[in-house]
mmCIF file with all atom_site columns, C-alpha atoms in Angstrom:
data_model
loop_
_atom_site.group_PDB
_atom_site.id
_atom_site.type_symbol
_atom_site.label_atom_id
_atom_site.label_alt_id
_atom_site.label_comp_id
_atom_site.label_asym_id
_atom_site.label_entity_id
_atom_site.label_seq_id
_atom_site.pdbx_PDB_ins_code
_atom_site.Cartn_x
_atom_site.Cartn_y
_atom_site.Cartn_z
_atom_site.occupancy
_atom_site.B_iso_or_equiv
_atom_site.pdbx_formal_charge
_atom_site.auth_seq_id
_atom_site.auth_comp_id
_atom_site.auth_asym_id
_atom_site.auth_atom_id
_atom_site.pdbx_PDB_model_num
ATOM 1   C CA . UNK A 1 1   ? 119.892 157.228 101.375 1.00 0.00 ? 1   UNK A CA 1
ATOM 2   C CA . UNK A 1 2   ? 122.801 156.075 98.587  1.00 0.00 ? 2   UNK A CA 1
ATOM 3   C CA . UNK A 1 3   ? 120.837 153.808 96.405  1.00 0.00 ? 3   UNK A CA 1
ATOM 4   C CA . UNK A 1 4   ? 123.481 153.009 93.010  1.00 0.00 ? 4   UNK A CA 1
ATOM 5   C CA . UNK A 1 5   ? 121.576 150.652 91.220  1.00 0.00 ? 5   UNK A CA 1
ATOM 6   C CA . UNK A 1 6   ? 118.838 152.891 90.176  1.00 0.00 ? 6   UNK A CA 1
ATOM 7   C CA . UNK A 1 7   ? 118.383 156.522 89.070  1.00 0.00 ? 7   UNK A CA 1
ATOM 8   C CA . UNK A 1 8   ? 116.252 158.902 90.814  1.00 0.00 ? 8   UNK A CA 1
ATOM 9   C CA . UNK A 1 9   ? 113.673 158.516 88.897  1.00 0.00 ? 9   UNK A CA 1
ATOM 10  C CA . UNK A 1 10  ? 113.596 154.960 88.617  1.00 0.00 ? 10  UNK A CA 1
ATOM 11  C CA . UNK A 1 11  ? 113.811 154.977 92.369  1.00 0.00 ? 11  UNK A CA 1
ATOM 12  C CA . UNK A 1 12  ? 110.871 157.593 92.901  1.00 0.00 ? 12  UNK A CA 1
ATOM 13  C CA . UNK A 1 13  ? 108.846 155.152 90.692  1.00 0.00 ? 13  UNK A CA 1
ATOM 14  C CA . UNK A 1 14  ? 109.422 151.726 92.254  1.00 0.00 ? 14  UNK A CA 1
ATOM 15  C CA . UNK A 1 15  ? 108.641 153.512 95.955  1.00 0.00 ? 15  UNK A CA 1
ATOM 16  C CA . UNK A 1 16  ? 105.761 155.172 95.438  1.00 0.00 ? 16  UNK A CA 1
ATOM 17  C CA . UNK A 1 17  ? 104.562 153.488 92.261  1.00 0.00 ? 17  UNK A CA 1
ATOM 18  C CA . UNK A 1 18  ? 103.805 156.826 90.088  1.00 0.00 ? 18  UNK A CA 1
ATOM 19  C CA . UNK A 1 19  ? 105.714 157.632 86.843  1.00 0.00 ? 19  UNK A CA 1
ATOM 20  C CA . UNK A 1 20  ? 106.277 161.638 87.264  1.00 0.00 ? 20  UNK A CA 1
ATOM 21  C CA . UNK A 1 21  ? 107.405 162.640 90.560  1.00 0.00 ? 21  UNK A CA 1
ATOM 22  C CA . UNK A 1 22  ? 105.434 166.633 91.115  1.00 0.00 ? 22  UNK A CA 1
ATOM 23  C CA . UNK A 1 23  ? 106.677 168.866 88.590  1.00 0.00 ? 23  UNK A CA 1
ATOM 24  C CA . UNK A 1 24  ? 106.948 172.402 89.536  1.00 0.00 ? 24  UNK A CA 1
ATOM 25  C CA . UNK A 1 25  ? 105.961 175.080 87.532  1.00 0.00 ? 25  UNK A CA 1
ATOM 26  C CA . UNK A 1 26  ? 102.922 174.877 85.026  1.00 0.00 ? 26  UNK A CA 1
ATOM 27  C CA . UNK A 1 27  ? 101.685 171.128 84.889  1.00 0.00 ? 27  UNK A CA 1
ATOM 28  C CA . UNK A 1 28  ? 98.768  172.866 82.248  1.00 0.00 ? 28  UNK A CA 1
ATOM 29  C CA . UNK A 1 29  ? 101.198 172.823 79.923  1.00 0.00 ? 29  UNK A CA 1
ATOM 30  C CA . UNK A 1 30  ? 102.775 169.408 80.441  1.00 0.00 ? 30  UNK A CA 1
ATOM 31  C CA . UNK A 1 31  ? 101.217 168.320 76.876  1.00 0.00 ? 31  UNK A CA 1
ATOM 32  C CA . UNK A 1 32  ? 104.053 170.639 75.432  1.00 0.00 ? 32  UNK A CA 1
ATOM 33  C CA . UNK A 1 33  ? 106.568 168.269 76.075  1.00 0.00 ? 33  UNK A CA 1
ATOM 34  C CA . UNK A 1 34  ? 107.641 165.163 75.374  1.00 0.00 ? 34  UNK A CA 1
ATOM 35  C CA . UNK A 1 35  ? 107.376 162.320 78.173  1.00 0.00 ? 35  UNK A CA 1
ATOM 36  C CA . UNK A 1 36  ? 111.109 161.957 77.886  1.00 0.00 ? 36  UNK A CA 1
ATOM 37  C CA . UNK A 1 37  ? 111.253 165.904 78.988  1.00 0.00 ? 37  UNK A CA 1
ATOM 38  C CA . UNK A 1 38  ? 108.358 165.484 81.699  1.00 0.00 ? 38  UNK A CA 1
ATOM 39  C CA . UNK A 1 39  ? 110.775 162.953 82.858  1.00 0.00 ? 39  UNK A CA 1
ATOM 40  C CA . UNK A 1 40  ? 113.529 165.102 83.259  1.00 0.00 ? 40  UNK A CA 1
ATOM 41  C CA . UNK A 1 41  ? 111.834 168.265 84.624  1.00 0.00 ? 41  UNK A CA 1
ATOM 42  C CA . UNK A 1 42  ? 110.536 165.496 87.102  1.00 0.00 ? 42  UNK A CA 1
ATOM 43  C CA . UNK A 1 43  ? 114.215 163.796 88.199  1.00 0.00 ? 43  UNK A CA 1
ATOM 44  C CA . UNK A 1 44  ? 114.846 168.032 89.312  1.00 0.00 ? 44  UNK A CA 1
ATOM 45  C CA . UNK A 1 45  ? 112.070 167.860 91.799  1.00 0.00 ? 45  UNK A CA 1
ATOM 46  C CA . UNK A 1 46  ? 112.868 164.035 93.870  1.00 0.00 ? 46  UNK A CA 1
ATOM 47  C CA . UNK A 1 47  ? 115.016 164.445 97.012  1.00 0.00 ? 47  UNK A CA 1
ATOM 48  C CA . UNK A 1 48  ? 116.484 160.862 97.713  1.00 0.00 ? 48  UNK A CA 1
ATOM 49  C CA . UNK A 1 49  ? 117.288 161.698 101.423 1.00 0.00 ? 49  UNK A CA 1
ATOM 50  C CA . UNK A 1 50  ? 115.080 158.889 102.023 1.00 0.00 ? 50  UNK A CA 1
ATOM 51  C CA . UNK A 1 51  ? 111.611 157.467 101.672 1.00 0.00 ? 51  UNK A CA 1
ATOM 52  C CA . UNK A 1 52  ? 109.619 159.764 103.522 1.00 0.00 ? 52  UNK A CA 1
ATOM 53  C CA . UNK A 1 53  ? 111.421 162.678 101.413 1.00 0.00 ? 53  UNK A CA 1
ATOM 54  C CA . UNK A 1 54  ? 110.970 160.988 98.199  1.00 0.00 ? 54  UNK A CA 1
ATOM 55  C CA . UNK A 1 55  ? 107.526 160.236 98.653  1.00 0.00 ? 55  UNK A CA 1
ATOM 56  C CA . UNK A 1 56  ? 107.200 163.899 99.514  1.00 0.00 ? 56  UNK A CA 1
ATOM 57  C CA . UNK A 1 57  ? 108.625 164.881 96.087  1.00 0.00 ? 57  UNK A CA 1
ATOM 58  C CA . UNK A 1 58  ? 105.108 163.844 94.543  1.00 0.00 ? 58  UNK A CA 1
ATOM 59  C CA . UNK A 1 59  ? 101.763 164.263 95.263  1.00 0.00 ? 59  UNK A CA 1
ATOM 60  C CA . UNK A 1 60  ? 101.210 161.296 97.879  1.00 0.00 ? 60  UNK A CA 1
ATOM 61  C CA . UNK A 1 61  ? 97.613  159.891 99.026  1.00 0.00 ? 61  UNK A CA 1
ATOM 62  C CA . UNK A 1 62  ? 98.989  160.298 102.841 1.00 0.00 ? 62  UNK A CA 1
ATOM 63  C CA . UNK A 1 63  ? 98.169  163.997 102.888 1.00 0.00 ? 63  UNK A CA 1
ATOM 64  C CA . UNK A 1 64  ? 94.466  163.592 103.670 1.00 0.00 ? 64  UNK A CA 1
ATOM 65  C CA . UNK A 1 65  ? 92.992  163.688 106.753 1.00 0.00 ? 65  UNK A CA 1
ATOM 66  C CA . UNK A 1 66  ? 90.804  160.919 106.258 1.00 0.00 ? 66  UNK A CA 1
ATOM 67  C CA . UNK A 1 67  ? 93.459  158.017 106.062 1.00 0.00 ? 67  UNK A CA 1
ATOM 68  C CA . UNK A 1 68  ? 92.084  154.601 107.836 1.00 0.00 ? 68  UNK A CA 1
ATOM 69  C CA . UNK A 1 69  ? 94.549  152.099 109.368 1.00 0.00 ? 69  UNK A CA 1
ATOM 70  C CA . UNK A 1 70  ? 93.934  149.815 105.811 1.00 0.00 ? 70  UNK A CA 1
ATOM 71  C CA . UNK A 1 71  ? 94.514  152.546 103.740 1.00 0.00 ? 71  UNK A CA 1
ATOM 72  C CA . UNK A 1 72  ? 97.799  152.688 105.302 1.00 0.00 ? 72  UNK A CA 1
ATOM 73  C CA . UNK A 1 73  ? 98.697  149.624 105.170 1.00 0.00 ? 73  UNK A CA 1
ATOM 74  C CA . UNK A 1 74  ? 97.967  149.124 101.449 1.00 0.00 ? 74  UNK A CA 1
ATOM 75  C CA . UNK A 1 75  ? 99.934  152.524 101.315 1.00 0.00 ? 75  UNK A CA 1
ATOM 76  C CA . UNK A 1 76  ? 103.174 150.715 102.903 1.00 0.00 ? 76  UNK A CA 1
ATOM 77  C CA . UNK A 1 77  ? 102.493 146.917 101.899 1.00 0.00 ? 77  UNK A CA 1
ATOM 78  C CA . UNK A 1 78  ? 102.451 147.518 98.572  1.00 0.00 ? 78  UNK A CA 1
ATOM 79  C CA . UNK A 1 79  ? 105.469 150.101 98.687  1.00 0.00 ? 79  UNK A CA 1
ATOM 80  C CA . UNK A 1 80  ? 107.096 146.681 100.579 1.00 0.00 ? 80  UNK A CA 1
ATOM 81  C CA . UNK A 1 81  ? 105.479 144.591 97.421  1.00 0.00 ? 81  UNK A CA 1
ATOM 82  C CA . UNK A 1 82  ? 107.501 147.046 94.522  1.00 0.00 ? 82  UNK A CA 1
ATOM 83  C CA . UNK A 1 83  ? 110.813 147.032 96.429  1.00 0.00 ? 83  UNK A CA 1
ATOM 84  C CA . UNK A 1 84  ? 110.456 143.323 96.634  1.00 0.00 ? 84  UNK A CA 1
ATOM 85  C CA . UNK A 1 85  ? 109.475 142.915 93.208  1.00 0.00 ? 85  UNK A CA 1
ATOM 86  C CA . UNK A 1 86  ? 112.235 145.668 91.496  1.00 0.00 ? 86  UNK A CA 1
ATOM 87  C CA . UNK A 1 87  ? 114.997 143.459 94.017  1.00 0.00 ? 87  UNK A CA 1
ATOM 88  C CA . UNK A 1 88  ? 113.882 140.013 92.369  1.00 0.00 ? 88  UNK A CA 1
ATOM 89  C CA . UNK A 1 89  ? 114.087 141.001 88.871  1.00 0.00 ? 89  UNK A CA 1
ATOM 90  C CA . UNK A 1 90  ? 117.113 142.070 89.455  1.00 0.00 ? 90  UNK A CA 1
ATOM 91  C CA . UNK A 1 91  ? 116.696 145.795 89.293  1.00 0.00 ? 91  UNK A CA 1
ATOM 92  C CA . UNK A 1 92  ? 118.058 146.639 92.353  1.00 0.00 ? 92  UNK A CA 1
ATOM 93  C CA . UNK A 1 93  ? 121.539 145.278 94.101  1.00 0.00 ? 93  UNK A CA 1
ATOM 94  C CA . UNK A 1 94  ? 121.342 143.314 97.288  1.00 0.00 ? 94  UNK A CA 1
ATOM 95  C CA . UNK A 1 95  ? 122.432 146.264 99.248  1.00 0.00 ? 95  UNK A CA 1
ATOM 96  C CA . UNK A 1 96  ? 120.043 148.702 97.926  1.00 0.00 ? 96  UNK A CA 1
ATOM 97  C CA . UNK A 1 97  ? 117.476 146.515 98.451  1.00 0.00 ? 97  UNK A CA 1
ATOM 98  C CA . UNK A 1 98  ? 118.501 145.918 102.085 1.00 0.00 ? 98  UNK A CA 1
ATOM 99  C CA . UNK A 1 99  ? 118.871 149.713 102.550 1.00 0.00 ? 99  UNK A CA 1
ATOM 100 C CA . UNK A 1 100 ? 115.428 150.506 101.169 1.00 0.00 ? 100 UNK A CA 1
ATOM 101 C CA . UNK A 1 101 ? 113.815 147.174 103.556 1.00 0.00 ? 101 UNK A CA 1
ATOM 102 C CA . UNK A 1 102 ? 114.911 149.546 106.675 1.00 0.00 ? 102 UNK A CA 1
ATOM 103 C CA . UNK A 1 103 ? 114.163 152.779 104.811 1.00 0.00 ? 103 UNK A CA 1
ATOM 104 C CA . UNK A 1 104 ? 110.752 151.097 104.661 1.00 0.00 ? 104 UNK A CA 1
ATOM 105 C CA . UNK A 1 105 ? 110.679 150.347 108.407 1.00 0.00 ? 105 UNK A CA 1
ATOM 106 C CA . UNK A 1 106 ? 111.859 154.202 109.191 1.00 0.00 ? 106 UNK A CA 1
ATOM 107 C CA . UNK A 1 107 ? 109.076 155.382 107.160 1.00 0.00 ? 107 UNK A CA 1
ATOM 108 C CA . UNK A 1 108 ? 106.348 152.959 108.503 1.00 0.00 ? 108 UNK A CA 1
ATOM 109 C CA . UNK A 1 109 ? 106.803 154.939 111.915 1.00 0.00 ? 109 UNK A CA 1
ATOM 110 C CA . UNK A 1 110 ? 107.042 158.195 110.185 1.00 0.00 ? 110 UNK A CA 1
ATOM 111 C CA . UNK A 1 111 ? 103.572 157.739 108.345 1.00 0.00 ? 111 UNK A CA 1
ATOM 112 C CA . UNK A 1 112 ? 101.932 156.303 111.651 1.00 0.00 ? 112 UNK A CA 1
ATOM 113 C CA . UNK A 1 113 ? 103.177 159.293 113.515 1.00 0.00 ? 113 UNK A CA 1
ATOM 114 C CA . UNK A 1 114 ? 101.263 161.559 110.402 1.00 0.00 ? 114 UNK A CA 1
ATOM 115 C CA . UNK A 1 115 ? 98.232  159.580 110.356 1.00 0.00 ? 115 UNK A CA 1
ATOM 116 C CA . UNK A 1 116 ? 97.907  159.681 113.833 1.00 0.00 ? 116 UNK A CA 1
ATOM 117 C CA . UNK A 1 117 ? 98.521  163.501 113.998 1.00 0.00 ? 117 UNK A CA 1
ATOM 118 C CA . UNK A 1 118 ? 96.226  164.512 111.051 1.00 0.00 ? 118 UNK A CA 1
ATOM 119 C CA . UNK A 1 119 ? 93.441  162.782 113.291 1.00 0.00 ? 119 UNK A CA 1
ATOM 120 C CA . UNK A 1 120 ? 94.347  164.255 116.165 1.00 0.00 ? 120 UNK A CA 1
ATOM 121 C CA . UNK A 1 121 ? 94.975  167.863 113.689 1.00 0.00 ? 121 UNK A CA 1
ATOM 122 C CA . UNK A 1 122 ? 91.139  166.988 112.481 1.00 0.00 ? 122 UNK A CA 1
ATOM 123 C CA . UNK A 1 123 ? 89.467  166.567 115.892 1.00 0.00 ? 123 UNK A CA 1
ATOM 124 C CA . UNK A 1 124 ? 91.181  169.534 117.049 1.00 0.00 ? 124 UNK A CA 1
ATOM 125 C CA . UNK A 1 125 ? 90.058  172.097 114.522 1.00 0.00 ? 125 UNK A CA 1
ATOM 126 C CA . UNK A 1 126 ? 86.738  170.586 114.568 1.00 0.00 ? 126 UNK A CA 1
ATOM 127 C CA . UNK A 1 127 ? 87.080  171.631 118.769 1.00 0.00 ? 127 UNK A CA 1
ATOM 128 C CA . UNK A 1 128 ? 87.459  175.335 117.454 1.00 0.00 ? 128 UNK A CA 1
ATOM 129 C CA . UNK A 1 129 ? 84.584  177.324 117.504 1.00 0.00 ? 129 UNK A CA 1
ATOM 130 C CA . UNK A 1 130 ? 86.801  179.488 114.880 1.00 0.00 ? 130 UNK A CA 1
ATOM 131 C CA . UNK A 1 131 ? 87.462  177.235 112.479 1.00 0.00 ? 131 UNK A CA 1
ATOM 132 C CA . UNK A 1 132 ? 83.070  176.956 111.911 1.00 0.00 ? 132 UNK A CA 1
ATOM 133 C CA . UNK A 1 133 ? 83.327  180.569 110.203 1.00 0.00 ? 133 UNK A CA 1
ATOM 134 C CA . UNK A 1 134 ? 86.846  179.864 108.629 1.00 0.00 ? 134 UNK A CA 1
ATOM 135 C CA . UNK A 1 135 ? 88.634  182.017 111.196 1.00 0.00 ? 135 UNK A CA 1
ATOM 136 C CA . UNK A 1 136 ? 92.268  181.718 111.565 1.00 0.00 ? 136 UNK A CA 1
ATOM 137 C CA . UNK A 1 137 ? 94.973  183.545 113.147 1.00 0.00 ? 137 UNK A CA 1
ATOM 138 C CA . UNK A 1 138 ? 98.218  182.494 114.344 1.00 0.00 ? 138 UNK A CA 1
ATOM 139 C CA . UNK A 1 139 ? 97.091  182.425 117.993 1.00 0.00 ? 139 UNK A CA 1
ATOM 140 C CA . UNK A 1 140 ? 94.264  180.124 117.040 1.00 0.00 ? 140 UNK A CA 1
ATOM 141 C CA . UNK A 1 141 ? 96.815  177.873 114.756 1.00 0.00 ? 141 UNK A CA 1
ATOM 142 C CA . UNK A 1 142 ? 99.246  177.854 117.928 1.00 0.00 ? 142 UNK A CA 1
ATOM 143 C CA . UNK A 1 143 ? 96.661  176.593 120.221 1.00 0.00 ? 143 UNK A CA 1
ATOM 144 C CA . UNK A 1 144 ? 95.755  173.971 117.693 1.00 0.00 ? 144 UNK A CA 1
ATOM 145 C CA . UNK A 1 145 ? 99.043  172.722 117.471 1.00 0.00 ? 145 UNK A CA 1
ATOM 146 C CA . UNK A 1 146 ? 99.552  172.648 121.324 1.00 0.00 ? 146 UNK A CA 1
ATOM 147 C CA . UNK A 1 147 ? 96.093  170.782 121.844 1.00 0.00 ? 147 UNK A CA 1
ATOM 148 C CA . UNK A 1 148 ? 97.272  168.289 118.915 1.00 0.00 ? 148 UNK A CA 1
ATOM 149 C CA . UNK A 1 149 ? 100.749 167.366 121.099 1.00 0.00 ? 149 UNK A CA 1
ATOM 150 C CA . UNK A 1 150 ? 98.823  167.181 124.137 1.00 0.00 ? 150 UNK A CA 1
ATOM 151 C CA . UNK A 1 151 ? 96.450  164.626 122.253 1.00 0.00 ? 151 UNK A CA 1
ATOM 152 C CA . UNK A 1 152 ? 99.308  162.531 121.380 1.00 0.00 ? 152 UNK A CA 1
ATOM 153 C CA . UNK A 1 153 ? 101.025 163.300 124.698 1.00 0.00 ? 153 UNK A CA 1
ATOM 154 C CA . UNK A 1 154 ? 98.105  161.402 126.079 1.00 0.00 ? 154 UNK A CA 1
ATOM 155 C CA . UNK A 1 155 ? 98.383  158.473 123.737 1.00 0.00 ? 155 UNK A CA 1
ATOM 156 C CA . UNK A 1 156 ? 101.310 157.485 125.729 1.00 0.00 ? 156 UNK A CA 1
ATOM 157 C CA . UNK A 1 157 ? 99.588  156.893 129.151 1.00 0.00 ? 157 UNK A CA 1
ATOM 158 C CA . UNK A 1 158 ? 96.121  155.129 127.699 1.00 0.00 ? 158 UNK A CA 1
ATOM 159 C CA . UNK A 1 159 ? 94.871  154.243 123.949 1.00 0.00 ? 159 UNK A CA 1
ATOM 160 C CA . UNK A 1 160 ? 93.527  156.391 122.172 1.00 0.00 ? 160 UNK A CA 1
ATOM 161 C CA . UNK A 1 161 ? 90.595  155.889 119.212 1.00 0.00 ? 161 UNK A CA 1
ATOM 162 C CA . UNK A 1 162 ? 92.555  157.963 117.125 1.00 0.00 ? 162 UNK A CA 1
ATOM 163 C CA . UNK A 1 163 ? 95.616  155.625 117.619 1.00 0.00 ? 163 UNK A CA 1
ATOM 164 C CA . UNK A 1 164 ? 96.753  153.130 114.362 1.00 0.00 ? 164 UNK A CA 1
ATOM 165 C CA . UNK A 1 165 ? 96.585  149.761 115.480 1.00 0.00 ? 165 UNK A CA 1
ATOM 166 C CA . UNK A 1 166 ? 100.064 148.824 115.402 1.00 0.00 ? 166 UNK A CA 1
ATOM 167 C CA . UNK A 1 167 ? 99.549  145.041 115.469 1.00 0.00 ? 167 UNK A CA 1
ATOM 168 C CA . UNK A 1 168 ? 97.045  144.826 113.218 1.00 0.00 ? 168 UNK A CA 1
ATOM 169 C CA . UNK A 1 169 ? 98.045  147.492 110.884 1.00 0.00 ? 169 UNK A CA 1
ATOM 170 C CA . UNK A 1 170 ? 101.552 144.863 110.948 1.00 0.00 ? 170 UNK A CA 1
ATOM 171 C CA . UNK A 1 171 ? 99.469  142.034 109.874 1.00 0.00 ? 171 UNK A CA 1
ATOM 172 C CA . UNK A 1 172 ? 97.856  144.205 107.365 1.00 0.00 ? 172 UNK A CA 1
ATOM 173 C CA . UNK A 1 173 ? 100.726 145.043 105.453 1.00 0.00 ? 173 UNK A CA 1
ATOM 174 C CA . UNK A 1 174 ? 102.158 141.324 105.574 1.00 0.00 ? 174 UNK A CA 1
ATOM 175 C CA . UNK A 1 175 ? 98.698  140.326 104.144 1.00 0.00 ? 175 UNK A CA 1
ATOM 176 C CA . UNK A 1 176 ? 99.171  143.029 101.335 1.00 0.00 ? 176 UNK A CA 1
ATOM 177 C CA . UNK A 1 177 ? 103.481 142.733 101.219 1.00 0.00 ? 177 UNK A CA 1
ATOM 178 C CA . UNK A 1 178 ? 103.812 138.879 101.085 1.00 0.00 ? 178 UNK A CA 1
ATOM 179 C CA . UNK A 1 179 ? 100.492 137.431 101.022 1.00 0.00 ? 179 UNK A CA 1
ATOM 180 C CA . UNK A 1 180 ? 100.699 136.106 104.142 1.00 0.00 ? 180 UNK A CA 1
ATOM 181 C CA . UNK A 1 181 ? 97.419  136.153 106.381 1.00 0.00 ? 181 UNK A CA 1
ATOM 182 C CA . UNK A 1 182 ? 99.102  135.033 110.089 1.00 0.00 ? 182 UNK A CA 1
ATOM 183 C CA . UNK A 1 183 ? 101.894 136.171 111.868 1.00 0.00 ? 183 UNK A CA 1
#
């Protein structure tokens, strides 16, 4: 990603709507500095690649394992909402705005594919008989992962409970983006 009209940090904070991206190293002692140095120490730690990266540069609500189709969809509609809002008041240029609009769409089937494989992650450690007694070993963490692509492997034939409604999830996030209730 090459968005210009923004720095880093101003980018990190109109995508994912948090001030600091994560700071590495001691956050204890983050009343030692200044905000204009927590800042700084932040812009170190935000990898622009693109929006799945930069959300990754902060501690994100996606990493549960209890994310529901509307907690998504609040997740991305409102990410939609502050792009659209930073574009009309003129903080960001046309073409940054456009590149961040498919960004957004790259990352909507990025997160799907994570929400949908932390279920299928959940139901499969709650399958092992190990994981009651908080017994792991890289065998048993193999086999986990194996089950977990087989799950989705599966999705593709029949649907799955696990599965994000796509269409509704859609509708969702034009409710939340643009206020709109119908599509």
């Amino acid at each position: 990603m090459n968005i210009t009209s923004v720095s880093n940090q101003q980018l990190y904070s109109i995508v994912t709507g948090n001030k600091f991206a994560w700071i590495h190293g001691d956050v204890t002692k983050a009343k030692e500095y200044t905000e204009q140095e927590l800042l700084e120490m932040s812009q170190k730690s935000i990898d622009t690649a693109s929006i799945g990266t930069l959300v990754k540069s902060g501690v994100s609500n996606m990493d549960n394992f209890t994310i529901s189709d509307s907690d998504l969809a609040r997740h991305l509609g409102e990410m939609g909402k502050r792009i659209d809002s930073a574009y009309k008041d003129g903080t960001l240029s046309e073409d940054d705005y456009k590149q961040l609009c498919t960004e957004l769409e790259n990352y909507t089937d990025e997160a799907v594919y994570n929400v949908e494989y932390k279920r299928c992650a959940k139901i499969a450690r709650q399958d092992n008989p190990l994981n009651v007694i908080g017994i792991y070993s890289k065998g048993t963490l193999t086999d986990t992962r194996h089950q977990v692509l087989e799950m989705m492997k599966k999705s593709r034939e029949a649907s799955q409970l696990w599965q994000v409604d796509r269409d509704n999830l859609m509708k969702m996030i034009m409710g939340i983006r643009y206020g709109v209730t119908e599509i």
